[in-house]
Short mmCIF file of C-alpha atoms in Angstrom, two decimals:
data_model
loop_
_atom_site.label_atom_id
_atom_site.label_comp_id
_atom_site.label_asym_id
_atom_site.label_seq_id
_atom_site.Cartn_x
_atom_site.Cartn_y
_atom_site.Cartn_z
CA UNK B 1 140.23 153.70 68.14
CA UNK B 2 140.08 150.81 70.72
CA UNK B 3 136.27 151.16 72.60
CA UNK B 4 135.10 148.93 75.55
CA UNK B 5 131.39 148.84 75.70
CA UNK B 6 129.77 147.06 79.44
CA UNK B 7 126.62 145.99 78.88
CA UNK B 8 124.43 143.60 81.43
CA UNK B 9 122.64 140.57 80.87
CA UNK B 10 119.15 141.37 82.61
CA UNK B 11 115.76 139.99 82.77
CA UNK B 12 113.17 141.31 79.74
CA UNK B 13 111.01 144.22 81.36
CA UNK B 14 107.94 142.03 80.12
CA UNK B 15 108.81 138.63 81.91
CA UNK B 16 107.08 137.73 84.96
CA UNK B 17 109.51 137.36 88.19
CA UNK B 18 109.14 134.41 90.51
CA UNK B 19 110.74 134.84 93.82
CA UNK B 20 112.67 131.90 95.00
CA UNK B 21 113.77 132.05 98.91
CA UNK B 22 114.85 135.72 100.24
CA UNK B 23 117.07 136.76 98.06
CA UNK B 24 116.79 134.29 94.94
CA UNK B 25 114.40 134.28 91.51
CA UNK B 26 113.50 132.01 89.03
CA UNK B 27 116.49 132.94 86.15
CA UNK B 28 114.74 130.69 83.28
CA UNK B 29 112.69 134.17 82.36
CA UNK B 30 113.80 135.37 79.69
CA UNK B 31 116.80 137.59 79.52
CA UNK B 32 117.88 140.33 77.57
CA UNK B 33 121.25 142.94 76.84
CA UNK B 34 120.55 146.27 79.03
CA UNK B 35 118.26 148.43 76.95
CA UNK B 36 120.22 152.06 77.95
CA UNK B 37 123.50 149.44 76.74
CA UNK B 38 121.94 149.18 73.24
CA UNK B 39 122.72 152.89 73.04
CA UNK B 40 125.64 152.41 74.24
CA UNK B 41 126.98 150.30 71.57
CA UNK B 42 124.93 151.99 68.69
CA UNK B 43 127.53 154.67 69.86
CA UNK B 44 130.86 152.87 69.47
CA UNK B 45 129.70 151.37 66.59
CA UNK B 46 128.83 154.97 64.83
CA UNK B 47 132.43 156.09 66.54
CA UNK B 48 134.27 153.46 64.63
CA UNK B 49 132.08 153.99 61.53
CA UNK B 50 132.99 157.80 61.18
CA UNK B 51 136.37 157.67 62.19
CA UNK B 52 137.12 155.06 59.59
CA UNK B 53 139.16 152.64 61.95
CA UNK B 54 139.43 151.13 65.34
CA UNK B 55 137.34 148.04 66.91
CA UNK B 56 134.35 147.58 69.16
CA UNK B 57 134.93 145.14 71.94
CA UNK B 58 131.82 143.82 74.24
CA UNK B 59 132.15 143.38 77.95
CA UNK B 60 130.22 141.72 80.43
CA UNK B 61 130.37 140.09 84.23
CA UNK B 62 127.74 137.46 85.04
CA UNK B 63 126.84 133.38 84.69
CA UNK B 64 127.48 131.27 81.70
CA UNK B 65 124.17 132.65 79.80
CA UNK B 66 125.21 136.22 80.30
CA UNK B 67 126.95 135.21 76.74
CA UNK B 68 123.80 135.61 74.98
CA UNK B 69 124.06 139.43 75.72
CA UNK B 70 127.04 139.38 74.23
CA UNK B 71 125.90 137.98 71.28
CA UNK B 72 123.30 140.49 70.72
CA UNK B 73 125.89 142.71 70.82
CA UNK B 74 128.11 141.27 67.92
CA UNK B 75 124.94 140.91 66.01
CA UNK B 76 124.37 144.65 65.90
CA UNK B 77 128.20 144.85 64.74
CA UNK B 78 130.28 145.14 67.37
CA UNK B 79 133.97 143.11 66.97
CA UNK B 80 134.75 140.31 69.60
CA UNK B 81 133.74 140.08 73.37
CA UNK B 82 135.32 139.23 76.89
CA UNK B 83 133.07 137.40 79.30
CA UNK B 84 134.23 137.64 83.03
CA UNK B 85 132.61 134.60 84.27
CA UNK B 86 131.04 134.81 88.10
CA UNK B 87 128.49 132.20 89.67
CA UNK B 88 126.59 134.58 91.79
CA UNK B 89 123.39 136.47 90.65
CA UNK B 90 124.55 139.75 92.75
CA UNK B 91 128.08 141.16 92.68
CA UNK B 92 129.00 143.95 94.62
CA UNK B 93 129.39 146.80 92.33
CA UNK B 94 133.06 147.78 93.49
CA UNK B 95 134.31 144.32 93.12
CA UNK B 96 132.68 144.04 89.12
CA UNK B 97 133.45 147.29 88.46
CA UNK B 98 136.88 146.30 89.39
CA UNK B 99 137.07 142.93 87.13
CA UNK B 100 136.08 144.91 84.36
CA UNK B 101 138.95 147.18 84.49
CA UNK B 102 141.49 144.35 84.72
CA UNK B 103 140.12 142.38 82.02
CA UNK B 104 140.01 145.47 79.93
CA UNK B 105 144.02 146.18 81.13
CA UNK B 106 144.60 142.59 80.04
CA UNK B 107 143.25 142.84 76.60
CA UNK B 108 144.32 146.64 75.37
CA UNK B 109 144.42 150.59 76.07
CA UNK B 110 140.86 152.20 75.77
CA UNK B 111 140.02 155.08 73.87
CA UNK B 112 136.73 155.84 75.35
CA UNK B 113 134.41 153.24 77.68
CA UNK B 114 130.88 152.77 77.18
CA UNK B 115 127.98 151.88 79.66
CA UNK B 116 124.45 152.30 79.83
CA UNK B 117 123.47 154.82 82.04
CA UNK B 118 121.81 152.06 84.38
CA UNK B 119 120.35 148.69 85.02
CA UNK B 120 116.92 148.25 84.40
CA UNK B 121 116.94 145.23 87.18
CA UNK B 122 118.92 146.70 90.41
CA UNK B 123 119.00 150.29 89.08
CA UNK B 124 122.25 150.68 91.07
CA UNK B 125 124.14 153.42 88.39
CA UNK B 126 127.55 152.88 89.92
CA UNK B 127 129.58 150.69 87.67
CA UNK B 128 130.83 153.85 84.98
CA UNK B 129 131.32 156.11 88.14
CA UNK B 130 133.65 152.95 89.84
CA UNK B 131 135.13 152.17 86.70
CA UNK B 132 136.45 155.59 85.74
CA UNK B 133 137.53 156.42 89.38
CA UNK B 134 139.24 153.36 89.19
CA UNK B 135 140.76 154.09 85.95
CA UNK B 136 141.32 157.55 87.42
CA UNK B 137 139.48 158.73 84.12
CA UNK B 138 136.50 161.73 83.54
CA UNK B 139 133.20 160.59 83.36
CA UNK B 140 129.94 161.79 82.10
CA UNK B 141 126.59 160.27 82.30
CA UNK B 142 122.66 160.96 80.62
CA UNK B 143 124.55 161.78 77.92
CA UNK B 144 122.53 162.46 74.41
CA UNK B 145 124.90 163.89 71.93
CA UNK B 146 128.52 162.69 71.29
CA UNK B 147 130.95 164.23 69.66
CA UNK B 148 134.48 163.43 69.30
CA UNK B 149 136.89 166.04 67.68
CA UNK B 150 140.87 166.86 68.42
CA UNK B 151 141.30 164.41 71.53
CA UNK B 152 138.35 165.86 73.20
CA UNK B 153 134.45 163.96 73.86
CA UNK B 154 132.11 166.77 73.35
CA UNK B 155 128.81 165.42 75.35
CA UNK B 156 125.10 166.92 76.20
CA UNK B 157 123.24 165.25 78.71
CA UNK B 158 120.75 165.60 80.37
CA UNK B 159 120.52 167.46 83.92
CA UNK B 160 116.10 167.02 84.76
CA UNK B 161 113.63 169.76 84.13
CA UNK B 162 114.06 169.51 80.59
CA UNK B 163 117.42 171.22 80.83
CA UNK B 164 120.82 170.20 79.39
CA UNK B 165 124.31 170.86 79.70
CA UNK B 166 127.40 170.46 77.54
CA UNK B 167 130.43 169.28 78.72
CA UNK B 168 134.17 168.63 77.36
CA UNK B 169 136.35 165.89 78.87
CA UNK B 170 139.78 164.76 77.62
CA UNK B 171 139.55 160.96 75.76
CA UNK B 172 139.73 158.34 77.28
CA UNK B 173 136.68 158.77 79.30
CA UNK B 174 134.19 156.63 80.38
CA UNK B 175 130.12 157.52 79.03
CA UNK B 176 126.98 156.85 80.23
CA UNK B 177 124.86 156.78 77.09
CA UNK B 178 120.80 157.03 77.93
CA UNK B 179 117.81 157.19 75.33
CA UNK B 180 118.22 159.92 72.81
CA UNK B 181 121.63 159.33 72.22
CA UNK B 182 120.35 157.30 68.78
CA UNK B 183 118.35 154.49 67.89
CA UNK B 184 119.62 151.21 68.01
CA UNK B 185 120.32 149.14 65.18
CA UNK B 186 117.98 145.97 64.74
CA UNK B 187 120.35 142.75 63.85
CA UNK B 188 119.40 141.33 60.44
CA UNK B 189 119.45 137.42 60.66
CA UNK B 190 122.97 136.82 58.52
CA UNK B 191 124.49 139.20 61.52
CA UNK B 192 123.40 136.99 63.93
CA UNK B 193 124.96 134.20 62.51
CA UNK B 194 128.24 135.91 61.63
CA UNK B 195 127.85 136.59 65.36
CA UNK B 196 128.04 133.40 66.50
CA UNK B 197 131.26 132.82 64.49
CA UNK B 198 133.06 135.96 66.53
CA UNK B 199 135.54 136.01 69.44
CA UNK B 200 134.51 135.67 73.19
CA UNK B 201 136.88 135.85 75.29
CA UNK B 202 136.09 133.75 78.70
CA UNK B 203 137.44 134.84 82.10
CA UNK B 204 137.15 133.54 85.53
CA UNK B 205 136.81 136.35 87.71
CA UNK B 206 139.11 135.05 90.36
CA UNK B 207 141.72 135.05 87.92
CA UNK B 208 141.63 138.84 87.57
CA UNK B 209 142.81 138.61 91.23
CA UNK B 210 138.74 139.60 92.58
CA UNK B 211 137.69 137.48 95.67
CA UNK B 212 133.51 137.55 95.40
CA UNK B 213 133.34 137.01 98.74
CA UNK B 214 134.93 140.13 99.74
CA UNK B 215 132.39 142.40 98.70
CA UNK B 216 130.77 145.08 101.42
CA UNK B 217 127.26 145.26 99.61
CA UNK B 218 125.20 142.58 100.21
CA UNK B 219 121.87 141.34 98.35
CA UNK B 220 119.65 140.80 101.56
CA UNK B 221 116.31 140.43 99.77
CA UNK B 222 113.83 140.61 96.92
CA UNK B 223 110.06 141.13 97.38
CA UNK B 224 107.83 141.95 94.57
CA UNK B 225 106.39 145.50 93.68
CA UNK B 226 102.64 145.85 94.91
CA UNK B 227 100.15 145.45 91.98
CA UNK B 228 98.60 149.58 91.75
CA UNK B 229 95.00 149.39 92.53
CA UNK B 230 91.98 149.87 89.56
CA UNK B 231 91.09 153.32 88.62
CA UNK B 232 88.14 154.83 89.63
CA UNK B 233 86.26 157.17 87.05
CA UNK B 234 84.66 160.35 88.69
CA UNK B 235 81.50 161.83 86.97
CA UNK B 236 79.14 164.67 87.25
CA UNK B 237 79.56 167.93 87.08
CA UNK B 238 83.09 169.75 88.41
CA UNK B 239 82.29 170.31 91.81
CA UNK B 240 80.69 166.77 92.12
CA UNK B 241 83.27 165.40 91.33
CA UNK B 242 85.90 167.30 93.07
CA UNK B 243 84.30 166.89 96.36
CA UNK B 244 84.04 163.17 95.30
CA UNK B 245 87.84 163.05 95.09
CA UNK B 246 88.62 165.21 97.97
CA UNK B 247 86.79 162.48 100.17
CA UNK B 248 88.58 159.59 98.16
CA UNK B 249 92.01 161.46 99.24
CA UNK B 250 90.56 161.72 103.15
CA UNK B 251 88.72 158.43 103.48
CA UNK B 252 90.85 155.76 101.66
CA UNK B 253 94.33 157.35 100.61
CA UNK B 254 94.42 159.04 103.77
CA UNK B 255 96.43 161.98 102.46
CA UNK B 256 94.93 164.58 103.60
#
């Protein structure tokens, strides 16, 4: 079973972001893989595990450190990796979504495709929706429980509310794996240096035939999120403290 995990080079939730210009930030933070992508290839790597065959292969679009992602990913087992190499910071999601299929055309035929459900830095949750229209494949995402039996993906996701639904699609699909779906493996120290010793494939994105420039979404800025204010503790009695609030809400929220 040949599987194609995307996963996203992406700034660590815990570094601090320094805004550079209007639409630029300072990119020596530290960076991490995806965090919904870690269940993503915790997945194909179980896949390949039970079914007793097949290969794991790591893809990613981005600048020359979006590598390191890929590492991580070869650490926790996966088999070799294809870089599609860009020099901008945003890429229009119909144009990478578009790279990835090519590359993935170049190198074999997919069984399934995996993705993280999102992004945890532009949030966008379009590139498994472009890539499977584009591969004119099904696609499921929030998905929490995999099964693969007979030809068929047999997924659960999640649908809000603390409902789910179960849904059959027809391999190859693409999936949108989300917490729940396991627990990613930690990568012992000899796997990250067998990892460095695996295949990365590198390819310039305007050799899959993908101008950057022709992209219709455009990154037109970047502010920072507003620091919430300091909590204020109510005390007294019930009603005290309700009438307390009720003038917080009218005075300084100006809610009601």
């Amino acid at each position: 079973m040949q599987i194609y995990v995307c996963v996203k080079h992406v700034p660590d939730t815990a570094a601090y972001i320094r805004i550079i210009g209007v639409d630029g930030f300072d990119e020596s933070c530290k960076f991490v893989m995806n965090p919904y992508d870690e269940y993503a290839v915790e997945e194909a790597l179980r896949i390949v595990k039970r079914e007793g065959k097949g290969m794991v292969v790591i893809v990613t679009v981005g600048k020359e450190p979006a590598v390191s992602a890929i590492r991580s990913a070869l650490a926790m087992g996966a088999d070799r990796g294809i870089h599609i190499k860009t020099d901008e910071s945003f890429l229009d999601p119909t144009l990478k979504s578009m790279a990835i299929k090519r590359a993935i055309e170049q190198d074999g035929n997919p069984d399934l495709i995996f993705s993280g459900r999102q992004s945890i830095d532009s949030e966008g949750m379009q590139t498994h929706f472009r890539l499977a229209a584009a591969f004119g494949m099904p696609v499921v995402t929030d998905v929490v429980d995999l099964v693969i039996k007979d030809g068929m993906a047999i997924v659960e996701r999640e649908i809000g509310g603390g409902s789910k639904e179960v849904i059959e699609m027809r391999i190859p699909c693409v999936i949108g794996a989300t917490k729940g779906l396991n627990e990613p493996r930690y990568a012992k120290l000899p796997d990250v240096m067998k990892a460095k010793r695996k295949e990365i494939k590198q390819i310039k994105i305007g050799s899959l035939g993908v101008d950057t420039s022709s992209g219709t979404t455009k990154l037109v800025g970047l502010t920072l999120v507003p620091e919430r204010g300091q909590a204020t503790m109510l005390e007294g009695d019930t009603r005290d403290m309700v009438q307390e609030l009720v003038g917080f809400l009218k005075k300084k929220d100006k809610v009601l």
